[in-house]
Coordinates of C-alpha atoms and ligand atoms in Angstrom, one line a residue:
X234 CA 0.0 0.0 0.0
X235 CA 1.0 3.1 -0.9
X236 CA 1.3 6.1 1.7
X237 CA -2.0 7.9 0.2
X238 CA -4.1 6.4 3.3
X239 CA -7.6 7.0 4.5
X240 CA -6.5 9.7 7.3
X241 CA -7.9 9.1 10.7
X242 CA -9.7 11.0 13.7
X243 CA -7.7 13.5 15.1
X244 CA -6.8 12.3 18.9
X245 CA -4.2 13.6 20.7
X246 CA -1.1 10.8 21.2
X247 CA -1.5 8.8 23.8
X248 CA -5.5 8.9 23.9
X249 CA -6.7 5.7 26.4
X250 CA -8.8 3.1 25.9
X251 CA -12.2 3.8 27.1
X252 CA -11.5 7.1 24.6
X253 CA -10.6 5.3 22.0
X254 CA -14.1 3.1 22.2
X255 CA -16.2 6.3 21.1
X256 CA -14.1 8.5 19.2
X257 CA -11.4 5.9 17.3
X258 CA -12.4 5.6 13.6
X259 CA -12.7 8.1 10.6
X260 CA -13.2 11.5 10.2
X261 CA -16.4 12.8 9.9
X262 CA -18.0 13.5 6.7
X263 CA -18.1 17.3 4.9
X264 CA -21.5 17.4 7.4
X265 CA -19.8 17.2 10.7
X266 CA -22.2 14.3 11.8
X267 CA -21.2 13.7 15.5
X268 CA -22.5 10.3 15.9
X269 CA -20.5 7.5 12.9
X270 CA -22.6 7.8 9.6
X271 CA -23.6 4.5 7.8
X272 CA -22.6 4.5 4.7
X273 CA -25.2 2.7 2.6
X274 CA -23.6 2.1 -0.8
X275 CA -22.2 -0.6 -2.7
X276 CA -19.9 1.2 -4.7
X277 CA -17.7 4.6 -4.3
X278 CA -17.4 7.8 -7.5
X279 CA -14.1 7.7 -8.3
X280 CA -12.9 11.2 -9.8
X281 CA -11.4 10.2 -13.0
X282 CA -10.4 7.0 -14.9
X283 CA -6.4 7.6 -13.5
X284 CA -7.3 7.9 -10.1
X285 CA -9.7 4.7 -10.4
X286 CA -6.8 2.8 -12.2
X287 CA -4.5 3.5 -9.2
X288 CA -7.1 2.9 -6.4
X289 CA -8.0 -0.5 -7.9
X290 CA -4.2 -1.0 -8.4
X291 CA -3.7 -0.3 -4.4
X292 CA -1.6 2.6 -5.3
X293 CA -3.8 5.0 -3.6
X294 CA -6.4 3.6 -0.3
X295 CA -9.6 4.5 -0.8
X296 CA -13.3 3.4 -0.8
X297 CA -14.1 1.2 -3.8
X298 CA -16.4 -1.3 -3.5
X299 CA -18.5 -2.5 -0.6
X300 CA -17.7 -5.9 -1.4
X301 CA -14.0 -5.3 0.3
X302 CA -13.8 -1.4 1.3
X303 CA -16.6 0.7 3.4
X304 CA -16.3 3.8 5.3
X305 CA -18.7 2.3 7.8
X306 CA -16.9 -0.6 8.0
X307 CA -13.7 0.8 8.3
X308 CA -14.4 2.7 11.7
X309 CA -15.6 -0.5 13.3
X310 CA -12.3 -2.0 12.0
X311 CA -10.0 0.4 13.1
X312 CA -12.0 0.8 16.2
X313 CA -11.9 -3.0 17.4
X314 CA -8.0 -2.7 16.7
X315 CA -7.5 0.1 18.9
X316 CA -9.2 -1.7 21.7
X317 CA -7.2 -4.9 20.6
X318 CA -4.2 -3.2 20.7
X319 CA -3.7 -4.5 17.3
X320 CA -2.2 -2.5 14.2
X321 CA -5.2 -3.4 11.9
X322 CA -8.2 -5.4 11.4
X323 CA -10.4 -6.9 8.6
X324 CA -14.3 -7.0 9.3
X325 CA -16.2 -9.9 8.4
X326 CA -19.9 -11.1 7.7
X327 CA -20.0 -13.8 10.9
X328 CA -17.4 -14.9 13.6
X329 CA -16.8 -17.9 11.6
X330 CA -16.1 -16.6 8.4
X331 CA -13.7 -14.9 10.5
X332 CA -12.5 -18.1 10.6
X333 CA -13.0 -19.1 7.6
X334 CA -10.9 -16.2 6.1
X335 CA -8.3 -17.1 9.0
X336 CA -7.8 -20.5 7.3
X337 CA -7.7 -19.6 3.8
X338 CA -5.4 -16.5 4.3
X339 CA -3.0 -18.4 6.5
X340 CA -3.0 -22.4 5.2
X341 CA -2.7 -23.8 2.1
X342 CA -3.3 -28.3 1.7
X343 CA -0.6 -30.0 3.5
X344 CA -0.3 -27.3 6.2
X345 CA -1.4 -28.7 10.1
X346 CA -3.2 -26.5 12.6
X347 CA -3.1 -27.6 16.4
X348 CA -6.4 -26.7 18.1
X349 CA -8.3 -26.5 21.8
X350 CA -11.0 -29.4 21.5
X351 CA -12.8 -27.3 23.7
X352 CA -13.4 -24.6 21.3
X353 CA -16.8 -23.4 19.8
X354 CA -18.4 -26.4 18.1
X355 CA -18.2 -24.5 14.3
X356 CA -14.9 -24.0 15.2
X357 CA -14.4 -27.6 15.5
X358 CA -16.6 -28.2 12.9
X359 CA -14.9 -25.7 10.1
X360 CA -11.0 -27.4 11.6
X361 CA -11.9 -30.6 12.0
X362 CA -14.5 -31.4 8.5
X363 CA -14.2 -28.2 6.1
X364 CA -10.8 -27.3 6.3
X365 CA -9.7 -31.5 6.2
X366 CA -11.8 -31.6 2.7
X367 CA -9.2 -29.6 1.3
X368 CA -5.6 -31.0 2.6
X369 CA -5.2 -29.2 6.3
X370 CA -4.9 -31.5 9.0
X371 CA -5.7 -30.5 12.6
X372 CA -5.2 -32.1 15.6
X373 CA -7.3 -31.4 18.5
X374 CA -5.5 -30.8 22.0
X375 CA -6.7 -30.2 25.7
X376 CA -7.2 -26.4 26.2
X377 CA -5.6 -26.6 29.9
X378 CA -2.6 -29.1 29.2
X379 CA 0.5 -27.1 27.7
X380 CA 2.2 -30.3 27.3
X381 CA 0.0 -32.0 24.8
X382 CA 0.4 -28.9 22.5
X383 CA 3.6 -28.5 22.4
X384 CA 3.4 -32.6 21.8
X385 CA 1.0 -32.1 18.5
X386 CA 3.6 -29.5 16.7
X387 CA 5.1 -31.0 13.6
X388 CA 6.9 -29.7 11.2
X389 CA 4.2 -28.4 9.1
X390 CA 2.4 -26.8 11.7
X391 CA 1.5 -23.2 10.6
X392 CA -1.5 -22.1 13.2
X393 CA -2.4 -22.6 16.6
X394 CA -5.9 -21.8 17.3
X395 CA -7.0 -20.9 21.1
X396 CA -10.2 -19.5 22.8
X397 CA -10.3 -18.4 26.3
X398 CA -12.8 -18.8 28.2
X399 CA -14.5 -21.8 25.9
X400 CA -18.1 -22.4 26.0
X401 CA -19.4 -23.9 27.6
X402 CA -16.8 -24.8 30.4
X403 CA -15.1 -21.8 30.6
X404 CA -11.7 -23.3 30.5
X405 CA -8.9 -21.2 30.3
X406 CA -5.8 -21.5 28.6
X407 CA -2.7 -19.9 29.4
X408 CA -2.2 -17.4 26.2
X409 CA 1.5 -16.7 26.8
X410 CA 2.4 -20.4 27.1
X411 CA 0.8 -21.2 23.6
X412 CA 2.4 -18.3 22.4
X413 CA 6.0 -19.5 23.1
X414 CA 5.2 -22.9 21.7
X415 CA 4.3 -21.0 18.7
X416 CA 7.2 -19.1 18.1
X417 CA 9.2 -21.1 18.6
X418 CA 7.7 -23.8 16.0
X419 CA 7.2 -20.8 13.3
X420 CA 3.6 -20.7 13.5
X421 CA 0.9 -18.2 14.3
X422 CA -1.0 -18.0 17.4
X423 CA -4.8 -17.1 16.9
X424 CA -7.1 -16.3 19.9
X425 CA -10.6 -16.4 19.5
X426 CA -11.4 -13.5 22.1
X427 CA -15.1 -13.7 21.9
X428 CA -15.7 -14.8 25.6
X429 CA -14.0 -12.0 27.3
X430 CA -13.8 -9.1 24.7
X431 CA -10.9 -6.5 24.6
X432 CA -12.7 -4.9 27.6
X433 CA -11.2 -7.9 29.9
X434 CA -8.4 -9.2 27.9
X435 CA -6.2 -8.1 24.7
X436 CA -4.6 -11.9 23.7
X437 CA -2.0 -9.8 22.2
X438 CA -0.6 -8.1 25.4
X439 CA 0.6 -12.1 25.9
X440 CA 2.0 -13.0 22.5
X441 CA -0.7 -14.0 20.3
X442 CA -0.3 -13.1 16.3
X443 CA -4.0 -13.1 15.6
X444 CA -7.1 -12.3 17.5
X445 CA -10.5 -14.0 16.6
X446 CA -13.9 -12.5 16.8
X447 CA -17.7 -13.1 16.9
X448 CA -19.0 -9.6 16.6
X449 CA -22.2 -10.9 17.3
X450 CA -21.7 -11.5 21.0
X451 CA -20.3 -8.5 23.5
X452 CA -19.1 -6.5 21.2
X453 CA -22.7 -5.5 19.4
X454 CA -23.7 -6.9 23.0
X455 CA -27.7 -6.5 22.3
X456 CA -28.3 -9.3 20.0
X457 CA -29.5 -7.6 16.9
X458 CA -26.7 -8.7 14.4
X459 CA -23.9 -11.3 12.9
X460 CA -20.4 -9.8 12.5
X461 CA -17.2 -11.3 13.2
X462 CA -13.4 -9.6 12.6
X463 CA -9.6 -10.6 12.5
X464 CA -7.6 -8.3 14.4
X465 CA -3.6 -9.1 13.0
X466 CA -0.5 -7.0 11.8
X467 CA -1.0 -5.0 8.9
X468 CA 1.2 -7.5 6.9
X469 CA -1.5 -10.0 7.4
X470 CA -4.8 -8.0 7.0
X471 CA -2.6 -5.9 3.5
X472 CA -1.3 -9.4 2.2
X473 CA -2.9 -12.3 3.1
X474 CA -6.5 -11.4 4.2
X475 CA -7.5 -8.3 1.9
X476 CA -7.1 -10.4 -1.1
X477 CA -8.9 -13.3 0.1
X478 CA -12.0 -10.9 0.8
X479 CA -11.5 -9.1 -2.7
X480 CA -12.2 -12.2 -4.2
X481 CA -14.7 -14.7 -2.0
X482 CA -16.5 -11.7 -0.3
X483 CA -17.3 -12.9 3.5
X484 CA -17.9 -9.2 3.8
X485 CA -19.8 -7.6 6.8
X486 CA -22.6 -5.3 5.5
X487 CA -22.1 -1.5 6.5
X488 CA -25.5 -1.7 8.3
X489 CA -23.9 -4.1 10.7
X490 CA -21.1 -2.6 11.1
X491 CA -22.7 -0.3 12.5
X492 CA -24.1 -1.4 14.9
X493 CA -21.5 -3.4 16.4
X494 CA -19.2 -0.3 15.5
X495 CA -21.9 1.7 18.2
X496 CA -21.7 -1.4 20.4
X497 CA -18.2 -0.9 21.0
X498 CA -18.4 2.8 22.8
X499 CA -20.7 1.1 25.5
X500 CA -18.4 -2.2 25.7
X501 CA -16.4 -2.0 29.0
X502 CA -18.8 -1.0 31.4
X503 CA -21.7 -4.1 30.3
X504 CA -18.7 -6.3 30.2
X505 CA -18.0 -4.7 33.7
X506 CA -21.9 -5.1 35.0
X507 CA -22.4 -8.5 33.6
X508 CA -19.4 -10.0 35.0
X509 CA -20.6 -8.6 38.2
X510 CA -23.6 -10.0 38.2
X511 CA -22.6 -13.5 36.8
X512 CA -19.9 -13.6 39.5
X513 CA -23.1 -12.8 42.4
X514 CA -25.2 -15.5 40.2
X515 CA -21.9 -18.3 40.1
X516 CA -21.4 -17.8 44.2
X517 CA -25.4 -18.1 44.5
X518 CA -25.3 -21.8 42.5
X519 CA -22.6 -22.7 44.4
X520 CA -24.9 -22.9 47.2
X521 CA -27.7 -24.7 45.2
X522 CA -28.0 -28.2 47.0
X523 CA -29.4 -29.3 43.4
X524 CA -26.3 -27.7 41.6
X525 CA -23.3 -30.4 41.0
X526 CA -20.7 -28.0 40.0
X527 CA -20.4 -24.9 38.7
X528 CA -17.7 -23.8 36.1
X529 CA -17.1 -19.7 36.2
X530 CA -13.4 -18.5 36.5
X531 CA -14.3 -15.9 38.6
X532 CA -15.3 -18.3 41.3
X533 CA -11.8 -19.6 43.6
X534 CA -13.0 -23.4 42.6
X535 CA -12.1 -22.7 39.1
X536 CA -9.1 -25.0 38.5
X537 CA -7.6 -21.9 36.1
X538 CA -8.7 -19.0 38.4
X539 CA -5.4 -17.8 39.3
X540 CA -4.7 -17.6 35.6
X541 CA -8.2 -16.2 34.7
X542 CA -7.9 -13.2 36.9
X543 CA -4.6 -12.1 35.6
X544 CA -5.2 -13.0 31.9
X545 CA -8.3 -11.3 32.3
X546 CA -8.4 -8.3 34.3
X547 CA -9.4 -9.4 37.4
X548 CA -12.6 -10.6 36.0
X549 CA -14.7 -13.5 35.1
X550 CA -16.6 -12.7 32.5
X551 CA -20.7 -13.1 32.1
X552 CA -20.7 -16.8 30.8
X553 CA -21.8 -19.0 34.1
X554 CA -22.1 -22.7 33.2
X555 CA -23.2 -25.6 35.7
X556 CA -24.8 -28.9 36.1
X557 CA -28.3 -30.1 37.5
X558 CA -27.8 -33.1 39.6
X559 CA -29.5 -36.7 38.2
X560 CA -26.8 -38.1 36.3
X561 CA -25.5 -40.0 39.7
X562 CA -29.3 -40.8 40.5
X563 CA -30.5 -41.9 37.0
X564 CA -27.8 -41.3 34.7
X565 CA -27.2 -39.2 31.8
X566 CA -30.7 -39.5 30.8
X567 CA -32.0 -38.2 34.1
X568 CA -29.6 -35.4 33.7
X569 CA -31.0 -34.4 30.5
X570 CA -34.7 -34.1 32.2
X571 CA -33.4 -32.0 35.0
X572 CA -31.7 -29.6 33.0
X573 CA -34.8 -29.5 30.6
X574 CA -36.9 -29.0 33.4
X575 CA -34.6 -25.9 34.5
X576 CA -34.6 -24.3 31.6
X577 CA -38.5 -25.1 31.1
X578 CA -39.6 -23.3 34.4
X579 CA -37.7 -20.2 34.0
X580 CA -39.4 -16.7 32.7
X581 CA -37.1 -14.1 32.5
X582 CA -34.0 -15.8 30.4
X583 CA -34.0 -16.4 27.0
X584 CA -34.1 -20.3 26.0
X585 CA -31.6 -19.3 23.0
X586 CA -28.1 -20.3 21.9
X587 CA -26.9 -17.0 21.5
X588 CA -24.6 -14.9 24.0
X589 CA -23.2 -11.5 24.5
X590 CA -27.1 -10.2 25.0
X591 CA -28.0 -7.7 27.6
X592 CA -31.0 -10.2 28.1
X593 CA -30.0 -13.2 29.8
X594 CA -30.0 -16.2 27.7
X595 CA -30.3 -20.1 28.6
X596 CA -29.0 -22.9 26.8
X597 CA -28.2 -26.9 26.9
X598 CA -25.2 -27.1 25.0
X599 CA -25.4 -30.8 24.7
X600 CA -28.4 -30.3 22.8
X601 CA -27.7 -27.0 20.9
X602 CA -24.5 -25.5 20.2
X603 CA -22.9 -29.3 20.9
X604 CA -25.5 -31.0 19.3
X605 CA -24.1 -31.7 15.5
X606 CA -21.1 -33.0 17.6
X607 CA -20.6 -37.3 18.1
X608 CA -21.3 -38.4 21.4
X609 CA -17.1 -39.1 21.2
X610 CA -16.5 -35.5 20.5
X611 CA -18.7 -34.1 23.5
X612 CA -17.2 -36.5 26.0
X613 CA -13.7 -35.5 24.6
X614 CA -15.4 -31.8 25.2
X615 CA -16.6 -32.8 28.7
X616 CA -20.3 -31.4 27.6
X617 CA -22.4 -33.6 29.9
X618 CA -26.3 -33.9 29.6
X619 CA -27.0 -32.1 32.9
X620 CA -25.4 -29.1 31.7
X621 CA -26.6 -25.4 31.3
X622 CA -25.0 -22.7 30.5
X623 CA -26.4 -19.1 30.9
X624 CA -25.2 -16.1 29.8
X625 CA -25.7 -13.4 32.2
X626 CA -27.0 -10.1 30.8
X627 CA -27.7 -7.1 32.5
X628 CA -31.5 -8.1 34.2
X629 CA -31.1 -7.8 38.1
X630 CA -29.4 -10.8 39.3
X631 CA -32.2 -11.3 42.2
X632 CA -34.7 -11.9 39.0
X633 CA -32.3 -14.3 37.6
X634 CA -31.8 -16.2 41.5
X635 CA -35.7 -17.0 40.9
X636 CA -35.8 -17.9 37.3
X637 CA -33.5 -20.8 38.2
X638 CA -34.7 -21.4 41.3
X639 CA -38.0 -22.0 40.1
X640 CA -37.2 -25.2 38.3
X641 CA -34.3 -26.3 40.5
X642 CA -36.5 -26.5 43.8
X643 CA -39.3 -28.6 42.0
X644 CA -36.8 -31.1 40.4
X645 CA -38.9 -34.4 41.3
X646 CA -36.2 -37.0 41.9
X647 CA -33.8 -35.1 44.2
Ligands
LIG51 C1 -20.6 -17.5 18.4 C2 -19.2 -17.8 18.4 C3 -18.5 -17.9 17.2 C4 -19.1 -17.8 15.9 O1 -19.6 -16.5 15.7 P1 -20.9 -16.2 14.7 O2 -20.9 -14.7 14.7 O3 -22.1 -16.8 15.3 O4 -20.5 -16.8 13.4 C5 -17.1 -18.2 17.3 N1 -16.5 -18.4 18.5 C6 -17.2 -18.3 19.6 C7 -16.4 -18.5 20.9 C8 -18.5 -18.0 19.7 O5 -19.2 -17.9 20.8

């Protein structure tokens, strides 16, 4: 790229973070809008045929072509990578197309990736099925157990591919660790940062190359759209991702970019409020005589919670998972029917797969987001049938103590 760049706001050097997450972006338009315009257009004017020639040539940036360059789009780009702490970023239609583009910007057939099993099930999905069809191998690896990755690197090994906190278990893996292992076999480190958001943790403070993300979840944080980015170095956004999107389009539509761009200014305090509250509602299940275990690294029996505070600033973020006793009783079945009949009796929260919503949401991840997996793969996953996993939003937490209680304290067997 040449040095004719699209300029950028005028902050003073040095501007902060929570600064950043409402003013970082573009200039405003000849209008002086105050709030980000949406630029509803597919295409840009271009002044002359010569100036055209060298935009679509990259000697000049500018807006072309919705397809790969939006204004729109472009502030909620350059905003995630300020909160990132990242030197660019590359928007895309969904989190896993962020994925997707991961994979076909970094790996070519032959190439091996070494991968959490306890990641998203897409994720394992895209790795373990799409990506195989076409000659990249992946081998799946515990998310706590340094040891076993450092055991799958081979010489081919181009990507590592982490998320911290996973759903549903909210296991955490020690970014800096995998980031050593990385360097030091030549590959990349990609984090998919979805769980926490850049408001708790910044997987490039500790070493990772690439960070993953569902815009979908915290970052719009009110449910109303898919989005998903790649925050990397500008090498790898200019030369390896840019030209994927100019030519197989995962785009994300300036409409959503939007919103997840407006999202981002209110970011750090709901991730601050919800983790709050899911802390208060983990400590509360805890107590539950029906409740077998809950998994929340904010909570001291968290087997990573030393590593979770510091990774994460202190907090836990709003994703509380645990499981409905039964299984001991009338085994997995059982379980099934008690965590059924939890989520059945509750009023407030959402029965919904989604997260990141300031309205509480309940799921059985054995049954939803797990579901397409084999039985093998959700054992391997430790997804039991008496799981549920709920996503705390920003209702008050007393509501959400009665929701659950109302099916918990009526569960017939116990
Ligand atoms: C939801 C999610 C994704 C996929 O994002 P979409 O926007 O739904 O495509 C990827 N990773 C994690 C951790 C998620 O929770």
């Amino acid at each position: 790229m040449s040095d004719k760049r699209i300029p950028r706001v005028d902050l003073p050097e040095g501007t902060r973070l929570d600064t950043l997450a409402v003013r970082e972006g573009l200039p405003a338009s000849p209008w002086g809008e105050n709030s980000e315009a949406l630029f509803l257009t597919s295409s840009f004017r271009q002044p002359d045929a010569a100036t055209a020639a060298a935009r679509f040539a990259n000697e000049e940036e500018a807006f072309i072509y919705s397809r790969f360059t939006n204004p729109t789009v472009m502030m909620f780009e350059r905003r995630l990578a300020a909160l990132e702490g990242a030197p660019a970023c590359i928007a895309t239609s969904s989190g896993m197309s962020a994925i997707l583009l991961l994979g076909m910007g970094l790996l070519k057939a032959g190439d091996h990736v070494v991968c959490s099993q306890s990641v998203f099930g897409s994720t394992i999905m895209l790795f373990g099925r799409e990506f195989a069809k076409f000659g990249v191998e992946t081998s799946f690896v515990s998310q706590t157990d340094v040891a076993q990755w450092r055991a799958a690197i081979r010489p081919n090994t181009k990507l590592l591919f982490a998320e911290s906190p996973t759903n549903p278990l909210t296991e955490v893996c020690d970014i800096a660790a995998l980031s050593a292992i990385a360097k030091q076999a030549g590959a990349w480190l990609a984090v998919d940062n979805c769980f926490c958001s850049p408001a708790l943790q910044r997987p490039m403070e500790y070493g990772a190359d690439l960070v993953i993300h569902s815009g979908t979840k915290y970052l719009d944080g009110q449910g109303r759209v898919i989005a998903g980015a790649i925050c990397a170095s500008e090498a790898l956004v200019d030369e390896r991702f840019m030209p994927v999107m100019r030519s197989a389009g995962m785009s994300l539509s300036p409409f959503n970019a939007w919103v997840v761009l407006k999202g981002l200014e209110t970011l750090a305090i709901r991730m601050e409020a919800q983790s709050r509250r899911a802390l208060e509602l983990a400590r509360w299940l805890e107590a539950q005589p029906q409740v077998e275990r809950v998994y929340y690294p904010g909570l001291e029996s968290h087997p990573q919670h030393a590593l979770a505070m510091a990774q994460q600033s202190g907090c836990g973020g709003a994703v509380v998972s645990f499981i409905v006793r039964g299984a001991a009783e009338g085994g997995a079945a059982q379980a099934r029917q008690n965590a059924f009949h939890v989520i059945d009796h509750t009023r407030v929260c959402s029965i919904t797969a989604n997260l990141g919503d300031t309205k509480t949401t309940i799921t059985h991840p054995a049954s939803t987001s797990h579901g397409r997996l084999s039985e093998e793969q959700r054992q391997a996953a430790g997804i039991t049938q008496g799981m549920i996993r709920v996503a705390v939003g920003l209702e008050d937490v007393r509501d959400l103590q009665a929701d659950l209680q109302r099916g918990l304290s009526t569960l017939s067997m116990l």
